[in-house]
Rosetta silent file (secondary structure, phi, psi, omega in degrees, C-alpha in Angstrom):
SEQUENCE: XXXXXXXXXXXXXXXXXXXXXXXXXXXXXXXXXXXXXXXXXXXXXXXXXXXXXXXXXXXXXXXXXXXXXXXXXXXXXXXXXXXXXXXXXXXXXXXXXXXXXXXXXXXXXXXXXXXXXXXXXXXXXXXXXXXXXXXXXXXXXXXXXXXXXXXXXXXXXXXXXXXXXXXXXXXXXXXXXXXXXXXXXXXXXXXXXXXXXXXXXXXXXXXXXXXXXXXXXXXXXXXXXXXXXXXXXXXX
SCORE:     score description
SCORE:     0.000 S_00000001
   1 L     0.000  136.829  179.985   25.911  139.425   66.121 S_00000001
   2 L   -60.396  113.927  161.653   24.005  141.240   68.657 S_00000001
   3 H   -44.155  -22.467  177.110   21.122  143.519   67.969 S_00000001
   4 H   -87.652  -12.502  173.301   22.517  146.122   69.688 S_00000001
   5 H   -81.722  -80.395 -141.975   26.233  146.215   68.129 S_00000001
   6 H   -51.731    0.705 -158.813   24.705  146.399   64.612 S_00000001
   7 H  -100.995  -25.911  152.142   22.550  149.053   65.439 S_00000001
   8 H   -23.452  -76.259 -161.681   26.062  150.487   66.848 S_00000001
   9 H   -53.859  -54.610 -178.607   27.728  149.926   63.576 S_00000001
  10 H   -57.680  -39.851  123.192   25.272  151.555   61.481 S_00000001
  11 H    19.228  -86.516 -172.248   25.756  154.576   63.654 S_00000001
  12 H   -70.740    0.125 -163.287   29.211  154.661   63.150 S_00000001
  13 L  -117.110   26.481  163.197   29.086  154.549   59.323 S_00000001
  14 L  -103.776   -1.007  163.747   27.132  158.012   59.425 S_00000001
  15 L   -14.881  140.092 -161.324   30.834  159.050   59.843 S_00000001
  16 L   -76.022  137.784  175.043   31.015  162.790   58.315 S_00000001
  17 L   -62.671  -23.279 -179.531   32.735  161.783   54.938 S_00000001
  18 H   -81.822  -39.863  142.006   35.447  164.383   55.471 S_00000001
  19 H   -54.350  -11.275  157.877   36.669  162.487   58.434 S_00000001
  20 H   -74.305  -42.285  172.322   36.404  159.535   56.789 S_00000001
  21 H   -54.500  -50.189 -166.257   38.527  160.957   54.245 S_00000001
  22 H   -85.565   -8.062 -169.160   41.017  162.449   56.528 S_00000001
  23 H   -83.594  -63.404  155.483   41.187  158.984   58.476 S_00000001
  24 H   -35.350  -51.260  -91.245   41.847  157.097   54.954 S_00000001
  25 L  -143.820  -21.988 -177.530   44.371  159.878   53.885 S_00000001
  26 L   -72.538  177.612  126.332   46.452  158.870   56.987 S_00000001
  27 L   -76.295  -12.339  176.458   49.223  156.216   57.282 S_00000001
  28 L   -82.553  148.321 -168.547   48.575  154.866   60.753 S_00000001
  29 E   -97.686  128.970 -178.986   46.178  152.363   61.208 S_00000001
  30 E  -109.045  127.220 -178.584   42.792  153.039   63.197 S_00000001
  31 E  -123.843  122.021  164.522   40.802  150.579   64.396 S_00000001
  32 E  -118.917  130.782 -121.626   37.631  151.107   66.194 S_00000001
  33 E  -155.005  124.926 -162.449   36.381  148.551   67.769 S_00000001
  34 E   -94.357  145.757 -170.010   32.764  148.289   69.909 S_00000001
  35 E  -112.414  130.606 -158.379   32.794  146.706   73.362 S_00000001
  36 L  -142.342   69.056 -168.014   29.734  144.255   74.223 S_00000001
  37 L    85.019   31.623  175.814   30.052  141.506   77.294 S_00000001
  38 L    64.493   45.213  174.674   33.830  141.735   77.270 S_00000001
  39 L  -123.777  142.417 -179.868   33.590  141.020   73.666 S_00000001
  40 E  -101.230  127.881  152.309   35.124  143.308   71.152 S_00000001
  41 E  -122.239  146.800  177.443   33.683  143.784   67.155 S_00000001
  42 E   -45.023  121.947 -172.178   35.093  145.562   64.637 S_00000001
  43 E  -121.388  -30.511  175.221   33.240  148.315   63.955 S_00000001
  44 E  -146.172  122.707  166.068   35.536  151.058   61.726 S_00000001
  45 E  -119.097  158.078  178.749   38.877  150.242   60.280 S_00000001
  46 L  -111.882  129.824 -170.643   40.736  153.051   57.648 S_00000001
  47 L    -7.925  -44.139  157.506   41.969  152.298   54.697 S_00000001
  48 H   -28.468  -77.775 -179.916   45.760  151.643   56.339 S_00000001
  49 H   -25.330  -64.716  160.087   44.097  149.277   58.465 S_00000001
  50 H   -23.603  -85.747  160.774   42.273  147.453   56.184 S_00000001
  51 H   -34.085  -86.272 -155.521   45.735  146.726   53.843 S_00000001
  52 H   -48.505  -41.751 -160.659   47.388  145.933   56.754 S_00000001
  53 H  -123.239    5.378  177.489   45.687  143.543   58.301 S_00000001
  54 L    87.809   -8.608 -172.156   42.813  142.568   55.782 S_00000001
  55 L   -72.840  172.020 -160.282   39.720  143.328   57.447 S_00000001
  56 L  -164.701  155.205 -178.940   36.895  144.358   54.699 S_00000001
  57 H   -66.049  -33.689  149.621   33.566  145.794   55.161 S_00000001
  58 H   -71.868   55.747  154.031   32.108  142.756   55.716 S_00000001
  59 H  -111.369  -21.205 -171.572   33.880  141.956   58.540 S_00000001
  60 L   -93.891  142.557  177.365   32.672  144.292   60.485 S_00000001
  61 L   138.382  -16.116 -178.359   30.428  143.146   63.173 S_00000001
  62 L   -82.022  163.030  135.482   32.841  140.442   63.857 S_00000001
  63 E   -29.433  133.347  140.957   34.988  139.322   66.487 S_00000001
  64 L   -29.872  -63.202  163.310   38.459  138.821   66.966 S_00000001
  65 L   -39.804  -51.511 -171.430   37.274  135.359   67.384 S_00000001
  66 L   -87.306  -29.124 -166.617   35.303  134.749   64.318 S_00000001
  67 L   -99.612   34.228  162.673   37.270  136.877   61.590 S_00000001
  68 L  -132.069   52.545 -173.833   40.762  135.166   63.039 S_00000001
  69 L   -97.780    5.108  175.127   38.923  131.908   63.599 S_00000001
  70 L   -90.016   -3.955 -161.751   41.826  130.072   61.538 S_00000001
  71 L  -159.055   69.367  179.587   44.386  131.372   63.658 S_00000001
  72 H   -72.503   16.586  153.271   42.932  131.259   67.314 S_00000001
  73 H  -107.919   -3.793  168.312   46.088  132.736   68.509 S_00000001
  74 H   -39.815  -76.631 -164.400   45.753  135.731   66.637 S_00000001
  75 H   -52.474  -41.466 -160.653   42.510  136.045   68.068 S_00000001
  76 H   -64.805  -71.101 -165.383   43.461  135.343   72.012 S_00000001
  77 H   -50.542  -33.854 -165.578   46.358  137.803   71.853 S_00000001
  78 H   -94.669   -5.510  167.205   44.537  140.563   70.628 S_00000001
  79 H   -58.264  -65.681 -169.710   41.332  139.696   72.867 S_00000001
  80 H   -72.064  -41.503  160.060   43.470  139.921   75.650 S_00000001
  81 H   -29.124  -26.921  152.285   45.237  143.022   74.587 S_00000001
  82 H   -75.381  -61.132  164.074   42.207  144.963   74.248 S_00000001
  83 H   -37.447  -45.156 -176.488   40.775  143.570   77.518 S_00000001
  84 H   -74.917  -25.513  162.212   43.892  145.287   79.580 S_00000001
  85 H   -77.044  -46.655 -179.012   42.767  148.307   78.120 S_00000001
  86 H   -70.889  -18.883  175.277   39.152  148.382   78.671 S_00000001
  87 H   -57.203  -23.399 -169.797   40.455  147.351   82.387 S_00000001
  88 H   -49.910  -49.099 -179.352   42.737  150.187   82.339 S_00000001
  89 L    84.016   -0.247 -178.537   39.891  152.533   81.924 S_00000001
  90 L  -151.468 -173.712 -167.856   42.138  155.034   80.112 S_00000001
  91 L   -78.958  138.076  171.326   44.464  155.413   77.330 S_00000001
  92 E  -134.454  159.636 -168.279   46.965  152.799   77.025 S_00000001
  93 E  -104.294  157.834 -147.888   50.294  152.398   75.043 S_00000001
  94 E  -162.534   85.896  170.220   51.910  148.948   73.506 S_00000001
  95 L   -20.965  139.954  179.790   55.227  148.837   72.874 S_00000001
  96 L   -92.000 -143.372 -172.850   56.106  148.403   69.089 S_00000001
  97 L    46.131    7.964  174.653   58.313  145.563   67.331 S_00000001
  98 E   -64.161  132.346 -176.561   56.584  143.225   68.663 S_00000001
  99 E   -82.854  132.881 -171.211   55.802  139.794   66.413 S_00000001
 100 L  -110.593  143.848 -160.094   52.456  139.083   66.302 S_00000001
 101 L   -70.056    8.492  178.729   51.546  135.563   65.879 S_00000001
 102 L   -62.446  -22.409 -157.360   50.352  136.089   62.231 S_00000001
 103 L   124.404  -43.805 -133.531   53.886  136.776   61.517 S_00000001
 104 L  -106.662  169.091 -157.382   53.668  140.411   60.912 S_00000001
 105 E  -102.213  149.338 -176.390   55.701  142.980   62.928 S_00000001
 106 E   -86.596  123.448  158.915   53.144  145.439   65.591 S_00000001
 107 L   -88.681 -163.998 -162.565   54.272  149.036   65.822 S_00000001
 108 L   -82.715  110.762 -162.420   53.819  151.017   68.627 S_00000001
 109 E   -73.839  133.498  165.764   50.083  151.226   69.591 S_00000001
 110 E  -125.281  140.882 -171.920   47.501  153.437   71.727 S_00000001
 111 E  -117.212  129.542  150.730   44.183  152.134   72.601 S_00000001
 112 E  -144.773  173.446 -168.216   41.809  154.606   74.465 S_00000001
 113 E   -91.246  166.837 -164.851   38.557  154.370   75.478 S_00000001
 114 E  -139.226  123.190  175.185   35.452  156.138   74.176 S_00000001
 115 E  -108.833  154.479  177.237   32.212  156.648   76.773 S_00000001
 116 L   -93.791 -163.826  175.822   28.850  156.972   76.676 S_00000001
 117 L   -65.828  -54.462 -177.816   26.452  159.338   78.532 S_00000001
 118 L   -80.130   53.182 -170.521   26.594  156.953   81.358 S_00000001
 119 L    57.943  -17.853 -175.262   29.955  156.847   81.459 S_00000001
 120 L  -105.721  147.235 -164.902   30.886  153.343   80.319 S_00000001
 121 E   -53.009   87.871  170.263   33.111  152.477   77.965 S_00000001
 122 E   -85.044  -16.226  177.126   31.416  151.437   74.413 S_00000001
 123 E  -165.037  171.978 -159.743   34.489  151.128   72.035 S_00000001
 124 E  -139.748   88.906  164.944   38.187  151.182   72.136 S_00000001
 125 E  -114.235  153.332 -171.168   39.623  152.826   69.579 S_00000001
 126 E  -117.970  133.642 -167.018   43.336  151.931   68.450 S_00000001
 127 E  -112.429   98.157 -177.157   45.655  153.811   66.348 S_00000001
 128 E  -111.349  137.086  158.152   49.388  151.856   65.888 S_00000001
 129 L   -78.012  142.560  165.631   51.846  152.900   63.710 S_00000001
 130 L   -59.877   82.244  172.934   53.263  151.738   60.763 S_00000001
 131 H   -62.323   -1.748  162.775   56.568  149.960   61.580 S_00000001
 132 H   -68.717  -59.771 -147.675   57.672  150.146   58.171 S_00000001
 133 H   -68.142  -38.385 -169.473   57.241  153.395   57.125 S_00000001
 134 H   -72.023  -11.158  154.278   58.868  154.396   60.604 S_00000001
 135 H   -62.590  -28.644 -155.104   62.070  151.996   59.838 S_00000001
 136 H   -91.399  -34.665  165.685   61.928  154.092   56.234 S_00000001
 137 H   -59.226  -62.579 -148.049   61.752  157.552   58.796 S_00000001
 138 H   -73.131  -59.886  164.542   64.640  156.321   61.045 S_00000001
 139 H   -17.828  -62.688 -178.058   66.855  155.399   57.571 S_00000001
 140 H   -75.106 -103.387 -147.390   66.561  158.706   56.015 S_00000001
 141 H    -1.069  -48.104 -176.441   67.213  160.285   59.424 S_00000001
 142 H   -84.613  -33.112  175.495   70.682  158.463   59.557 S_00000001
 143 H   -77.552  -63.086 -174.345   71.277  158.930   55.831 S_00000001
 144 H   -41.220  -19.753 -168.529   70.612  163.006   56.288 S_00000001
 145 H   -80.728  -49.230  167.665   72.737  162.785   59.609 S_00000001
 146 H   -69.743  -59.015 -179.767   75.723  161.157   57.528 S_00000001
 147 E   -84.350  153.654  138.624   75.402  161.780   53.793 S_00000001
 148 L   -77.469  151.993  176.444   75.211  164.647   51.707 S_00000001
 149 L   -24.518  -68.200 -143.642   72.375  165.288   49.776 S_00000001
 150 L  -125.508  -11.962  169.987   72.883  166.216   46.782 S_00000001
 151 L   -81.794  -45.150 -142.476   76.250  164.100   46.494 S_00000001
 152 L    53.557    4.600  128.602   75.253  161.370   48.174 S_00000001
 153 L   -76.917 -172.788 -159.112   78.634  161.058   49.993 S_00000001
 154 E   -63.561  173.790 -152.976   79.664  160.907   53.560 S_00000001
 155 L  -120.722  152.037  156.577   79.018  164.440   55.388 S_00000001
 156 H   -37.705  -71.037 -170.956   81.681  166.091   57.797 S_00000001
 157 H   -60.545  -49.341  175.034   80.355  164.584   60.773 S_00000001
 158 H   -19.677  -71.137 -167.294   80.670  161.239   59.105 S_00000001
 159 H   -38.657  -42.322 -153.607   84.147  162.152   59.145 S_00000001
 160 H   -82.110  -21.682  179.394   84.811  163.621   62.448 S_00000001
 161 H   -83.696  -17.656 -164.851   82.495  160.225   63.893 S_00000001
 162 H  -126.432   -9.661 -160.337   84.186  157.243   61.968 S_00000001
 163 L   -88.762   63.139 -168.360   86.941  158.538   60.165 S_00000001
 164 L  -140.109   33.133  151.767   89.666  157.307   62.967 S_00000001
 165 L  -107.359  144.312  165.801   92.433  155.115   60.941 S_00000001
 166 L   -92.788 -176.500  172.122   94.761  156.881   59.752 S_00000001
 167 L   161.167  169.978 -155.882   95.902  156.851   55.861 S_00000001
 168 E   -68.825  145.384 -161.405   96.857  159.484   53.489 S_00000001
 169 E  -124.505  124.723  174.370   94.308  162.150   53.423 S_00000001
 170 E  -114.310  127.553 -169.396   93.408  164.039   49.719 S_00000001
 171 E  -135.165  130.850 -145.451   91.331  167.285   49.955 S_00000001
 172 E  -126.611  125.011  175.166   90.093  168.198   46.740 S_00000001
 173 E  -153.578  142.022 -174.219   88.211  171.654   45.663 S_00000001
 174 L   -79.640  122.625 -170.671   86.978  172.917   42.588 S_00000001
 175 L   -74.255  153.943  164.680   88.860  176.080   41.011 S_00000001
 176 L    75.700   11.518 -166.116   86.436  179.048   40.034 S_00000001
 177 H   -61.776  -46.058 -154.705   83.432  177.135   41.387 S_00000001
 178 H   -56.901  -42.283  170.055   81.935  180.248   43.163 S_00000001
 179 H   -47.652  -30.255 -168.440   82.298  182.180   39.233 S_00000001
 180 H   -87.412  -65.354 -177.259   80.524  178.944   37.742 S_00000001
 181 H   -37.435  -43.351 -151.694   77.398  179.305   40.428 S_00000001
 182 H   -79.275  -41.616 -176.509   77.406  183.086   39.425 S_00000001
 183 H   -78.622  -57.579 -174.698   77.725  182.771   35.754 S_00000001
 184 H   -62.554  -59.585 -173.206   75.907  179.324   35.125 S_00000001
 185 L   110.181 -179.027 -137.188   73.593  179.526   38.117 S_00000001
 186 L  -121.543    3.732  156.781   73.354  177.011   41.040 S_00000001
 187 H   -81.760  -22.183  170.938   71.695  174.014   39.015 S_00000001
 188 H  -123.906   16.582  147.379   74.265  173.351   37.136 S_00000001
 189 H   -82.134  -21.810  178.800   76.859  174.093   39.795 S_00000001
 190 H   -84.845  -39.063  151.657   75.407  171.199   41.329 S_00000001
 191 H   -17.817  -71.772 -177.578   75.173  169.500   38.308 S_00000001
 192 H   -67.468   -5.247  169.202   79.102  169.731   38.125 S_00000001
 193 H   -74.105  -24.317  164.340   79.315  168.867   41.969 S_00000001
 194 H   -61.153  -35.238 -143.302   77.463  165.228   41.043 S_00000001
 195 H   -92.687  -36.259 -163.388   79.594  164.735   37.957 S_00000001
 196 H   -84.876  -60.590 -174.497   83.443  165.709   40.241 S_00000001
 197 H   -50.063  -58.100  171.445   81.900  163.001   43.357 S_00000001
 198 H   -13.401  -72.469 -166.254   81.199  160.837   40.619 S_00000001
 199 H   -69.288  -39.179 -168.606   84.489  160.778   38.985 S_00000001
 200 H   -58.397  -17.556  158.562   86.432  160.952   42.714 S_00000001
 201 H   -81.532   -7.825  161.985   84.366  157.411   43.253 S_00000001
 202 H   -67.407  -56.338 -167.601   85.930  156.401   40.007 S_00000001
 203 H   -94.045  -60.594 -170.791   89.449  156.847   40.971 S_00000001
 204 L   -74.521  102.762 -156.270   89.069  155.777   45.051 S_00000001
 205 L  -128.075    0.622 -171.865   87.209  152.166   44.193 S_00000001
 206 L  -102.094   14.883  179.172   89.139  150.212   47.523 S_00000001
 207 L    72.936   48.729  178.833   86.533  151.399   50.184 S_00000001
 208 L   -88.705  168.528  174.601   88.202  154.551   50.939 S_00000001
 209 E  -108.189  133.181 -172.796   85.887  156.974   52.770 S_00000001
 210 E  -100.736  110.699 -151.916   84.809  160.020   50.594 S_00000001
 211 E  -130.557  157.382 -157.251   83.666  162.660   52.098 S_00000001
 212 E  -119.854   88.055 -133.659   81.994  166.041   50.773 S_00000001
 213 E   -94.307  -27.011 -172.951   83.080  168.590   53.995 S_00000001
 214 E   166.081  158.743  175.352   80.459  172.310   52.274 S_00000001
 215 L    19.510 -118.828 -172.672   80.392  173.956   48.778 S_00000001
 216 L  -114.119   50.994  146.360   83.126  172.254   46.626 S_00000001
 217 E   -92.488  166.514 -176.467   85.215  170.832   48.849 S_00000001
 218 E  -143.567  138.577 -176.695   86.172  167.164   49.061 S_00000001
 219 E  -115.331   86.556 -176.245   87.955  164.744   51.701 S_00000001
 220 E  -118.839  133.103  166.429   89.357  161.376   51.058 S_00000001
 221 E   -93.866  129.338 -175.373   91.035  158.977   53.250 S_00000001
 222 E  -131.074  118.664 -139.004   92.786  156.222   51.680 S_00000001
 223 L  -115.452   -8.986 -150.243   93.390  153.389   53.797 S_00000001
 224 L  -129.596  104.562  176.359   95.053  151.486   51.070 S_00000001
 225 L   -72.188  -19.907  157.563   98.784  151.596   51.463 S_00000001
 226 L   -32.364  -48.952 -156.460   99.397  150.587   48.027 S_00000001
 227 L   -59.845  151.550  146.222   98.261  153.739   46.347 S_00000001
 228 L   -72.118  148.695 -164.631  101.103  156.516   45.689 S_00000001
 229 L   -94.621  -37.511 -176.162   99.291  159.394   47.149 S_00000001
 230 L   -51.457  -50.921 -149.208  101.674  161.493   43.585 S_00000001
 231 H   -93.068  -28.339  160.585  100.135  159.203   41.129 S_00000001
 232 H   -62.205 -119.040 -144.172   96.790  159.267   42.617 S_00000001
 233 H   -32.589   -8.606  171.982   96.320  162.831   42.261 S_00000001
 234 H   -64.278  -49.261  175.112   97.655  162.569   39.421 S_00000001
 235 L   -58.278    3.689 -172.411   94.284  160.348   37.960 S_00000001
 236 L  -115.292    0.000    0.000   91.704  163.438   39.301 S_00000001
């Protein structure tokens, strides 16, 4: 390692502890990473990072090259990946989902550059998202778009997007609910709205779709020409 990167590094580890803090405290991973002869070493990774990918404070001062020297394709890809950036000369973005050859999946990345008084570029730093967490965002997104809440059945718009066989349709409402919110109060009206989807997943058990349309109503399509739609309603 180069006198002049460590003297770099030491530098950067006068980081103000509350930005160090707030950098740790984050889920995306930040890497910052000092540029020396078209060579890059690690110089700050945050506590994301780190987990993710393994580097440890003694790593830094290395290379791409040296702390991936078991897995020189590791190193090459992300050598050159960094390299198109400092050519860029500005910030640049990297598509996520990407495989990386370690195995592990890349989210979507921005590299920009960091200058000195004379203008030239001394580090690169890169911030990529978490493709986990952001498969774990897009999930609930699709479950709030579809489900109810607090039921955990399908939603209207379920209904109005997928609901397009026909079959015998049961719509199901609770008498007196609004007196039970008033008198009881609205935790244990929802209590009894868990407890009625409950049982209504009880009697419809054939992959009917069950749907929860606002306040105590209920929608089910049954699909399953066996049932008697008389003797089923009879079993609620």
């Amino acid at each position: 390692m180069v006198e002049g990167v460590e003297r770099m590094y030491n530098d950067l580890n006068e980081i103000p502890p509350l930005l160090t803090l707030a950098l740790d405290a984050i889920e995306d991973f930040v890497y910052v990473m000092h540029v020396h002869n078209d060579q890059f070493y690690y110089s700050y990774v945050n506590r994301s990072a780190a987990v993710f990918s393994g580097v440890r404070n003694e790593d830094i001062g290395k290379t791409f090259f040296e702390y991936y020297a078991k897995q020189p394709e590791m190193a090459h890809y992300l050598h050159n990946k960094y390299m198109k950036a400092l050519s860029a000369g500005q910030s640049t973005r990297f598509e996520d989902g990407n495989v990386l050859p370690n195995g592990n999946l890349s989210g979507e990345s921005i590299i920009s550059p960091l200058r000195g008084p004379d203008q030239r570029i001394t580090h690169l730093i890169c911030v990529t998202r978490d493709y986990t967490e952001r498969s774990r965002y897009e999930e609930k997104l699709k479950f709030y778009a579809y489900y109810d809440e607090l039921t955990h059945l399908f939603n209207r718009r379920f209904l109005y997007e997928y609901a397009i066989k026909s079959g015998t349709l049961f719509l199901l409402n609770i008498d007196n609910f609004k007196s039970i919110n008033d008198m009881m109060g609205h935790e244990n009206g929802d209590a009894l709205l868990i407890q009625v989807a409950a049982r209504i997943k009880q009697v419809f058990t054939d992959g009917e779709i069950i749907c929860r349309l606002g306040s105590d109503e209920f929608l089910v399509v049954c699909q399953n020409n066996e049932r008697l739609p008389q003797q089923t309603a009879q079993m609620m």
